[in-house]
Short mmCIF file of C-alpha atoms in Angstrom, two decimals:
data_model
loop_
_atom_site.label_atom_id
_atom_site.label_comp_id
_atom_site.label_asym_id
_atom_site.label_seq_id
_atom_site.Cartn_x
_atom_site.Cartn_y
_atom_site.Cartn_z
CA MET A 27 85.56 53.27 74.54
CA ARG A 28 85.77 56.86 73.54
CA SER A 29 83.42 58.38 70.96
CA GLU A 30 84.93 58.77 67.50
CA PHE A 31 83.99 61.51 65.08
CA SER A 32 85.21 63.95 62.49
CA TYR A 33 85.61 67.54 63.57
CA ILE A 34 84.80 70.73 61.74
CA CYS A 35 85.09 74.34 62.83
CA PRO A 36 82.92 76.60 60.62
CA LYS A 37 83.95 80.24 60.40
CA SER A 38 80.54 81.78 59.71
CA LEU A 39 76.93 81.27 60.70
CA LYS A 40 76.00 80.49 57.11
CA GLU A 41 78.60 77.74 56.93
CA ALA A 42 77.52 76.30 60.29
CA LEU A 43 73.84 76.16 59.26
CA GLU A 44 74.77 74.55 55.91
CA ILE A 45 76.67 71.81 57.72
CA LEU A 46 73.83 71.20 60.18
CA THR A 47 71.32 70.98 57.32
CA ASP A 48 73.51 68.53 55.40
CA TYR A 49 74.27 66.26 58.33
CA GLY A 50 71.05 66.51 60.37
CA LYS A 51 71.09 63.97 63.16
CA ARG A 52 74.55 62.77 62.19
CA ALA A 53 76.08 65.99 63.54
CA ARG A 54 76.36 67.35 67.08
CA VAL A 55 77.20 70.92 67.99
CA ILE A 56 79.97 71.66 70.47
CA ALA A 57 80.59 75.07 72.04
CA GLY A 58 82.53 75.18 75.32
CA GLY A 59 82.23 71.41 75.63
CA THR A 60 82.10 71.31 79.43
CA ASP A 61 79.12 68.93 79.26
CA LEU A 62 79.94 67.23 75.96
CA MET A 63 83.47 66.20 76.92
CA THR A 64 82.26 63.77 79.56
CA GLU A 65 79.90 62.23 76.96
CA ILE A 66 82.81 61.88 74.53
CA ARG A 67 85.00 60.27 77.15
CA GLU A 68 82.32 57.77 78.10
CA GLY A 69 81.67 56.93 74.44
CA LYS A 70 78.10 58.20 74.67
CA LEU A 71 78.36 60.82 71.96
CA GLU A 72 76.96 59.25 68.82
CA ALA A 73 77.70 61.58 65.95
CA GLU A 74 79.72 61.35 62.78
CA LEU A 75 80.61 64.97 62.85
CA LEU A 76 81.27 67.35 65.69
CA VAL A 77 80.57 70.93 64.66
CA ASP A 78 82.58 73.38 66.78
CA ILE A 79 80.72 76.70 66.63
CA THR A 80 83.10 78.68 68.84
CA ARG A 81 84.70 80.45 65.85
CA VAL A 82 81.40 81.71 64.45
CA PRO A 83 81.70 85.46 65.08
CA GLU A 84 77.95 86.14 64.70
CA LEU A 85 77.24 84.09 67.83
CA ARG A 86 79.39 86.03 70.29
CA PHE A 87 77.94 89.34 71.51
CA ILE A 88 76.21 91.18 74.32
CA ARG A 89 74.07 94.03 72.97
CA GLU A 90 71.71 96.56 74.45
CA GLU A 91 68.97 97.49 72.00
CA GLY A 92 66.56 100.04 73.46
CA ASN A 93 64.82 98.42 76.38
CA GLN A 94 66.18 95.01 75.49
CA THR A 95 69.36 93.10 76.11
CA SER A 96 70.41 90.41 73.67
CA LEU A 97 73.10 87.80 74.01
CA GLY A 98 74.92 85.60 71.59
CA PRO A 99 74.80 81.93 72.66
CA LEU A 100 78.61 81.78 72.86
CA THR A 101 78.65 84.30 75.72
CA THR A 102 80.52 82.54 78.51
CA HIS A 103 79.41 82.59 82.12
CA ALA A 104 82.53 84.62 82.93
CA GLU A 105 81.59 87.18 80.27
CA LEU A 106 78.09 87.48 81.77
CA VAL A 107 79.53 88.09 85.22
CA SER A 108 81.88 90.83 84.01
CA SER A 109 79.37 92.49 81.67
CA MET A 110 78.03 95.89 82.71
CA PRO A 111 74.86 95.55 80.60
CA ILE A 112 74.09 92.28 82.41
CA MET A 113 75.00 93.38 85.91
CA ARG A 114 72.97 96.56 85.37
CA GLY A 115 70.06 95.31 83.28
CA ALA A 116 69.71 91.71 84.45
CA PRO A 117 71.62 91.19 87.72
CA VAL A 118 69.65 88.01 88.41
CA LEU A 119 71.34 86.44 85.37
CA GLY A 120 74.75 87.73 86.46
CA ARG A 121 74.34 86.14 89.87
CA ALA A 122 73.14 82.88 88.36
CA ALA A 123 76.12 82.81 85.99
CA HIS A 124 78.45 83.53 88.89
CA SER A 125 77.16 80.49 90.76
CA VAL A 126 78.09 78.13 87.92
CA GLY A 127 80.93 75.67 88.55
CA SER A 128 84.22 77.43 89.13
CA VAL A 129 86.38 80.04 87.42
CA GLN A 130 87.63 77.38 84.99
CA ILE A 131 84.12 76.27 84.04
CA ARG A 132 82.80 79.82 83.76
CA ASN A 133 85.64 80.70 81.38
CA ILE A 134 84.57 77.98 78.96
CA GLY A 135 80.90 77.10 79.50
CA THR A 136 78.43 79.16 77.46
CA ILE A 137 74.89 80.34 78.07
CA GLY A 138 73.76 78.69 74.84
CA GLY A 139 75.18 75.39 76.05
CA ASN A 140 73.50 75.79 79.40
CA ILE A 141 70.16 76.30 77.60
CA VAL A 142 70.35 73.53 75.00
CA ASN A 143 71.82 70.91 77.30
CA ALA A 144 68.53 71.25 79.22
CA SER A 145 69.83 70.01 82.53
CA PRO A 146 67.14 70.61 85.17
CA ALA A 147 69.95 71.88 87.42
CA ALA A 148 71.15 74.53 84.94
CA ASP A 149 71.82 77.68 86.94
CA THR A 150 71.08 80.28 84.31
CA THR A 151 67.70 78.77 83.35
CA PRO A 152 65.54 79.98 86.29
CA ALA A 153 67.08 83.45 85.80
CA LEU A 154 66.22 83.42 82.08
CA VAL A 155 62.71 82.19 82.94
CA VAL A 156 61.95 85.07 85.31
CA LEU A 157 63.45 87.48 82.79
CA GLY A 158 60.95 86.15 80.24
CA ALA A 159 63.78 85.38 77.82
CA GLN A 160 63.06 84.65 74.17
CA VAL A 161 65.32 82.29 72.29
CA VAL A 162 65.94 82.64 68.55
CA LEU A 163 66.53 79.39 66.68
CA GLU A 164 67.93 79.65 63.16
CA ARG A 165 68.16 77.10 60.41
CA ARG A 166 69.12 77.44 56.76
CA GLY A 167 66.50 79.71 55.24
CA GLY A 168 64.46 80.42 58.34
CA GLU A 169 64.17 81.19 62.01
CA ARG A 170 61.70 80.98 64.85
CA THR A 171 61.54 82.62 68.25
CA LEU A 172 60.30 80.80 71.33
CA PRO A 173 59.84 81.80 74.97
CA ILE A 174 62.49 79.88 76.90
CA THR A 175 59.86 77.85 78.74
CA ASP A 176 58.58 76.47 75.39
CA LEU A 177 62.00 75.04 74.58
CA TYR A 178 61.89 72.14 76.98
CA LEU A 179 60.16 68.78 76.58
CA ALA A 180 61.70 66.92 79.51
CA PRO A 181 65.00 66.86 81.39
CA TYR A 182 67.81 66.94 78.77
CA ARG A 183 65.27 67.13 75.89
CA THR A 184 64.32 70.22 73.91
CA VAL A 185 62.28 71.05 70.80
CA ILE A 186 65.44 72.21 69.00
CA LYS A 187 65.86 70.37 65.69
CA PRO A 188 69.24 68.98 64.60
CA GLN A 189 69.31 71.57 61.77
CA GLU A 190 68.76 74.46 64.16
CA LEU A 191 71.14 76.60 66.15
CA VAL A 192 70.38 78.99 69.00
CA THR A 193 71.56 82.32 67.60
CA LYS A 194 70.22 84.86 70.08
CA ILE A 195 68.71 85.18 73.55
CA THR A 196 66.78 88.36 74.32
CA PHE A 197 64.97 89.78 77.33
CA ASP A 198 63.68 93.11 78.59
CA LYS A 199 65.93 95.01 80.95
CA VAL A 200 64.75 94.90 84.52
CA SER A 201 66.65 97.74 86.11
CA ASN A 202 64.12 100.48 86.92
CA GLY A 203 62.18 99.63 90.06
CA TRP A 204 62.92 95.93 89.81
CA SER A 205 64.85 93.99 92.38
CA SER A 206 66.06 90.43 92.06
CA SER A 207 67.50 87.50 93.90
CA PHE A 208 69.19 84.25 92.94
CA ILE A 209 69.91 81.63 95.57
CA LYS A 210 71.50 78.25 94.98
CA LEU A 211 71.42 75.30 97.31
CA ALA A 212 74.34 72.95 96.75
CA ARG A 213 76.70 70.73 98.69
CA ARG A 214 79.46 73.32 98.66
CA LYS A 215 80.12 76.77 97.27
CA ALA A 216 82.22 76.01 94.22
CA LEU A 217 82.12 73.19 91.71
CA ALA A 218 78.73 72.01 92.80
CA ILE A 219 75.73 71.10 90.74
CA ALA A 220 72.63 72.80 92.12
CA ARG A 221 70.43 70.62 94.27
CA MET A 222 67.98 73.43 93.84
CA ASN A 223 68.09 77.08 92.81
CA VAL A 224 65.65 79.95 92.95
CA ALA A 225 65.37 83.09 90.88
CA VAL A 226 62.98 85.88 91.89
CA LEU A 227 62.21 89.23 90.30
CA ALA A 228 59.92 91.81 91.85
CA LYS A 229 58.69 95.23 90.87
CA MET A 230 57.38 97.47 93.60
CA GLU A 231 54.95 100.33 93.14
CA GLY A 232 54.97 102.36 96.31
CA LYS A 233 54.49 99.82 99.08
CA ARG A 234 52.75 97.30 96.88
CA ALA A 235 54.30 94.47 94.90
CA LYS A 236 53.20 95.25 91.36
CA GLU A 237 54.61 92.06 89.91
CA VAL A 238 56.57 89.12 91.29
CA ARG A 239 58.13 86.35 89.19
CA ILE A 240 59.46 83.13 90.68
CA SER A 241 61.22 80.18 89.07
CA VAL A 242 62.78 77.21 90.83
CA GLY A 243 65.39 74.98 89.18
CA SER A 244 65.89 71.24 89.76
CA SER A 245 62.39 70.87 91.11
CA THR A 246 60.02 70.66 88.15
CA PRO A 247 60.27 68.42 85.04
CA THR A 248 60.69 71.48 82.82
CA PRO A 249 61.52 75.08 83.75
CA CYS A 250 58.49 77.21 84.60
CA ARG A 251 57.17 80.13 86.62
CA MET A 252 55.43 79.47 89.93
CA GLU A 253 52.23 81.22 88.98
CA LYS A 254 50.08 80.47 92.01
CA ALA A 255 52.56 82.01 94.41
CA GLU A 256 53.09 84.93 92.04
CA ALA A 257 49.34 85.60 92.01
CA LEU A 258 49.24 85.48 95.82
CA LEU A 259 51.88 88.20 96.04
CA LYS A 260 50.70 90.45 93.23
CA GLY A 261 49.20 93.72 94.45
CA THR A 262 49.85 93.03 98.12
CA VAL A 263 51.81 95.01 100.64
CA PRO A 264 54.43 92.35 101.36
CA SER A 265 54.52 90.98 104.88
CA ALA A 266 56.17 88.04 106.58
CA ALA A 267 52.83 86.22 106.57
CA ILE A 268 52.28 86.63 102.82
CA ILE A 269 55.83 85.53 102.07
CA GLU A 270 55.29 82.44 104.21
CA GLU A 271 52.08 81.67 102.35
CA ALA A 272 53.71 82.20 98.94
CA SER A 273 56.64 79.96 99.84
CA GLN A 274 54.24 77.20 100.82
CA ALA A 275 52.37 77.70 97.55
CA VAL A 276 55.63 77.22 95.59
CA ALA A 277 56.37 73.98 97.47
CA GLN A 278 52.82 72.83 96.76
CA GLU A 279 53.07 73.70 93.08
CA MET A 280 56.38 71.84 92.83
CA VAL A 281 54.78 68.69 94.23
CA GLU A 282 51.80 69.07 91.89
CA ARG A 283 54.07 69.37 88.87
CA SER A 284 56.62 66.74 89.80
CA GLY A 285 54.50 64.28 91.78
CA VAL A 286 55.56 62.86 95.13
CA ARG A 287 59.03 61.40 94.70
CA SER A 288 61.56 59.89 97.04
CA SER A 289 63.21 63.31 97.29
CA THR A 290 60.00 65.20 98.08
CA GLY A 291 60.50 64.80 101.83
CA TYR A 292 63.52 67.03 101.85
CA LYS A 293 62.82 69.08 98.74
CA ARG A 294 59.54 70.46 100.02
CA PRO A 295 60.97 72.23 103.10
CA ALA A 296 64.12 73.14 101.13
CA VAL A 297 62.23 74.87 98.33
CA GLN A 298 60.02 76.61 100.86
CA GLY A 299 63.03 77.92 102.76
CA LEU A 300 64.88 79.05 99.63
CA VAL A 301 61.87 80.86 98.17
CA LYS A 302 61.24 82.52 101.51
CA ARG A 303 64.81 83.79 101.68
CA ALA A 304 64.70 85.02 98.08
CA LEU A 305 61.36 86.80 98.62
CA GLN A 306 62.57 88.38 101.87
CA GLU A 307 65.55 89.70 99.95
CA VAL A 308 63.68 91.18 96.99
CA LEU A 309 60.73 92.49 98.98
CA ALA A 310 63.04 93.80 101.72
CA ILE A 311 61.18 92.07 104.52
CA ASN A 312 63.42 91.13 107.41
CA GLN A 313 62.50 88.49 109.83
CA MET B 7 84.35 55.26 61.58
CA PRO B 8 88.06 56.01 61.93
CA VAL B 9 89.18 58.86 64.12
CA GLN B 10 89.99 61.84 61.98
CA LYS B 11 93.43 63.39 62.33
CA ILE B 12 93.43 67.15 62.73
CA ARG B 13 96.34 69.47 62.11
CA VAL B 14 96.61 72.13 64.78
CA ARG B 15 99.00 75.03 65.20
CA PHE B 16 99.28 76.68 68.56
CA ARG B 17 101.68 78.35 70.94
CA MET B 18 102.64 76.58 74.12
CA ASN B 19 104.90 78.10 76.76
CA GLY B 20 106.27 80.55 74.21
CA GLN B 21 106.99 77.94 71.52
CA GLU B 22 105.13 77.39 68.27
CA HIS B 23 103.82 73.87 67.74
CA GLU B 24 102.31 72.20 64.72
CA GLN B 25 100.91 68.78 65.32
CA GLU B 26 98.64 66.11 63.83
CA ILE B 27 96.28 64.92 66.54
CA PRO B 28 93.24 62.66 66.79
CA SER B 29 89.97 64.63 66.76
CA ASN B 30 88.72 63.13 70.00
CA ILE B 31 91.55 63.70 72.48
CA THR B 32 91.54 66.30 75.23
CA LEU B 33 93.92 69.19 75.64
CA LEU B 34 95.22 67.35 78.71
CA GLU B 35 96.14 64.32 76.58
CA LEU B 36 97.72 66.57 73.97
CA ILE B 37 99.89 68.17 76.67
CA ARG B 38 100.84 65.02 78.57
CA ASP B 39 100.83 62.24 75.97
CA GLU B 40 101.60 63.96 72.66
CA LEU B 41 104.01 66.62 73.98
CA GLY B 42 105.30 64.78 77.05
CA LEU B 43 104.80 67.66 79.46
CA THR B 44 103.69 65.85 82.58
CA GLY B 45 103.65 68.79 84.98
CA THR B 46 99.94 69.19 84.23
CA LYS B 47 98.22 66.54 86.35
CA GLU B 48 95.36 64.24 85.54
CA GLY B 49 92.95 63.92 88.44
CA CYS B 50 89.21 63.43 88.08
CA GLU B 51 89.01 63.83 84.27
CA ILE B 52 85.56 65.39 84.58
CA GLY B 53 86.32 69.00 85.44
CA GLU B 54 85.89 68.86 89.18
CA CYS B 55 89.34 68.73 90.79
CA GLY B 56 91.39 71.39 89.01
CA ALA B 57 94.64 69.37 88.85
CA CYS B 58 94.74 69.82 85.05
CA THR B 59 94.31 73.61 85.12
CA VAL B 60 96.26 75.40 82.37
CA LEU B 61 95.98 78.89 80.93
CA LEU B 62 94.27 79.16 77.55
CA ASP B 63 94.75 82.63 76.10
CA GLY B 64 95.61 83.71 79.64
CA LYS B 65 92.50 82.30 81.31
CA PRO B 66 92.45 79.28 83.61
CA VAL B 67 90.61 76.29 82.15
CA TYR B 68 90.39 72.57 82.84
CA ALA B 69 92.51 70.87 80.16
CA CYS B 70 90.49 67.66 80.66
CA LEU B 71 87.32 69.41 79.43
CA ILE B 72 88.82 71.03 76.33
CA LEU B 73 88.68 69.15 73.06
CA ALA B 74 92.26 69.32 71.77
CA PRO B 75 91.44 70.55 68.22
CA LYS B 76 90.07 73.70 69.86
CA VAL B 77 93.61 74.94 70.64
CA ASP B 78 94.29 75.72 66.99
CA GLY B 79 95.56 79.29 66.78
CA ARG B 80 95.55 79.79 70.52
CA GLU B 81 98.08 80.08 73.32
CA VAL B 82 98.52 77.58 76.14
CA ILE B 83 100.61 78.03 79.26
CA THR B 84 101.34 75.04 81.46
CA ILE B 85 103.29 74.83 84.68
CA GLU B 86 106.45 74.24 82.62
CA GLY B 87 105.93 77.70 81.13
CA ILE B 88 106.13 79.74 84.31
CA GLY B 89 109.43 80.64 85.93
CA GLU B 90 112.71 80.11 84.10
CA GLU B 91 115.30 77.38 83.90
CA GLY B 92 116.87 77.19 87.35
CA LYS B 93 114.79 80.06 88.68
CA LEU B 94 111.37 79.62 90.23
CA HIS B 95 108.45 81.93 89.56
CA PRO B 96 107.78 84.19 92.59
CA LEU B 97 104.52 82.29 93.20
CA GLN B 98 106.42 79.00 93.31
CA GLU B 99 108.87 80.53 95.81
CA ALA B 100 105.97 81.79 97.93
CA PHE B 101 104.31 78.34 97.90
CA LEU B 102 107.54 76.79 99.21
CA THR B 103 108.09 79.47 101.83
CA HIS B 104 104.55 79.21 103.18
CA GLY B 105 104.31 75.42 103.23
CA ALA B 106 101.63 75.48 100.55
CA VAL B 107 102.92 72.29 98.93
CA GLN B 108 102.38 68.95 100.58
CA CYS B 109 101.71 66.03 98.24
CA GLY B 110 102.06 68.44 95.33
CA PHE B 111 99.37 67.01 93.07
CA CYS B 112 97.18 70.11 93.09
CA THR B 113 100.14 72.48 93.00
CA PRO B 114 100.61 73.04 89.24
CA GLY B 115 96.91 73.81 88.76
CA MET B 116 96.78 75.87 91.91
CA LEU B 117 99.77 77.97 90.76
CA LEU B 118 98.21 78.64 87.37
CA SER B 119 94.89 79.70 88.91
CA ALA B 120 96.85 82.01 91.21
CA LYS B 121 98.91 83.38 88.31
CA ALA B 122 95.76 84.11 86.28
CA LEU B 123 94.32 86.02 89.22
CA LEU B 124 97.46 88.09 89.82
CA ASP B 125 97.88 88.80 86.10
CA LYS B 126 94.56 90.64 86.02
CA ASN B 127 94.42 91.87 89.62
CA SER B 128 97.73 92.60 91.32
CA HIS B 129 96.09 93.35 94.68
CA PRO B 130 93.34 90.81 95.23
CA SER B 131 91.52 90.60 98.55
CA ARG B 132 91.59 87.36 100.54
CA GLU B 133 88.06 86.65 99.33
CA GLU B 134 89.14 87.15 95.73
CA ILE B 135 92.05 84.77 96.26
CA GLU B 136 89.73 82.17 97.79
CA GLU B 137 87.33 82.48 94.89
CA ALA B 138 90.11 82.28 92.30
CA ILE B 139 91.32 78.93 93.65
CA SER B 140 87.87 77.55 94.46
CA GLY B 141 88.01 75.43 91.31
CA ASN B 142 91.16 73.68 92.54
CA LEU B 143 90.82 71.02 95.20
CA CYS B 144 93.60 70.39 97.71
CA ARG B 145 93.23 67.50 100.14
CA CYS B 146 96.39 68.17 102.15
CA THR B 147 96.82 71.76 103.20
CA GLY B 148 93.36 72.92 104.16
CA TYR B 149 94.01 75.84 101.76
CA LEU B 150 95.19 78.26 104.44
CA GLN B 151 98.87 78.06 103.49
CA ILE B 152 97.99 78.39 99.80
CA VAL B 153 95.93 81.53 100.37
CA ASN B 154 98.72 82.89 102.60
CA ALA B 155 101.29 82.26 99.88
CA ILE B 156 99.27 84.08 97.24
CA GLU B 157 98.51 86.89 99.66
CA ALA B 158 102.24 87.28 100.34
CA ILE B 159 102.90 87.88 96.64
CA ARG B 160 100.10 90.40 96.56
CA SER B 161 101.59 92.41 99.37
CA GLY B 162 105.05 92.16 97.83
CA GLU B 163 106.43 90.17 100.75
CA LYS B 164 109.51 88.23 99.71
CA GLU B 165 110.10 85.91 102.65
#
């Protein structure tokens, strides 16, 4: 039985926030709908009112402000891929967006939707985590800003209140001296949900790695940085041996955070291999 | 709670439409069931097979993943909207010439993905063609003939 609901399409942010305040839990927000449509079809969407925010002009932008890039939540994956500010200032996010679904999905699915749906397999999330993205949540009469990692409670659960809307995502540009990698492991190239994905950013100072940031998707209960491995790499002159050690540390940290599960047997070597490849790429170590 | 009826106005295949539709149907159902245009195919219904691909404001999308009320004020092109009465679109001709149609179920979606690519890039590389149709599954051809057909259009080959 399909979900039944009324539908409203607010034309301004003010109007959208008013509606969300009035309806609270009785409303659900829809943007691209690529995730929500399957819920609707299966009758799992329980809301009186579906609030379609895609005509809210304040939520659709890509801006460069000084050293920062900010995105409206309605930015589609296709728009990220074809955006110069993103490909220049945050290529790791561009590559992550490019790995999402297929052309048809990227044309519709939004970055805001990818964030709030909180799927552990979301492709843009590890990229936003290594970028240190901040997410602005607005409600009628107020707003708060959270680091992206503070948004998540558990798979598919966030701290976002029914009255709140993601209105902006910001991060520092990482162009000068930074290199990045995003690698996705999936059953096939297109139309595949990530079995695992890795985002890595590194800044070199001479021959030394000044800073390395690593995040692995689909492997921890909530998105996070792999701090032990990052600490191992920081300040070193990268070598095959250190990369090997750091990759093992990531696999270890994943098991510590997630516990030993039925999938650990194959995930441990997989995460190790992916991180190794990503680190080799950003630190320019060939093996 | 009863399903709300929504009035939508949109352009489909060059014609203006105004329609009362239930709030919870998909664009695919609007096209096939409300308007009776059955060239757009229903495959997986979850945005994985590409059979329902249509162009929304010129961009390929899965009609099964679009909530129908969202088409208000927008333009949709389905397979019925390419080519003319009695005259195939060059892409359709190329698909026939190159044996790119077998069972035909993926064909409408495949053609629209190809059209969207050629509309914005008249000389795509083979890789770009492969990527453009990577959201459309075909279980018959092995894709080679489809890529060849699109490539033939690119290079202006007629036969």
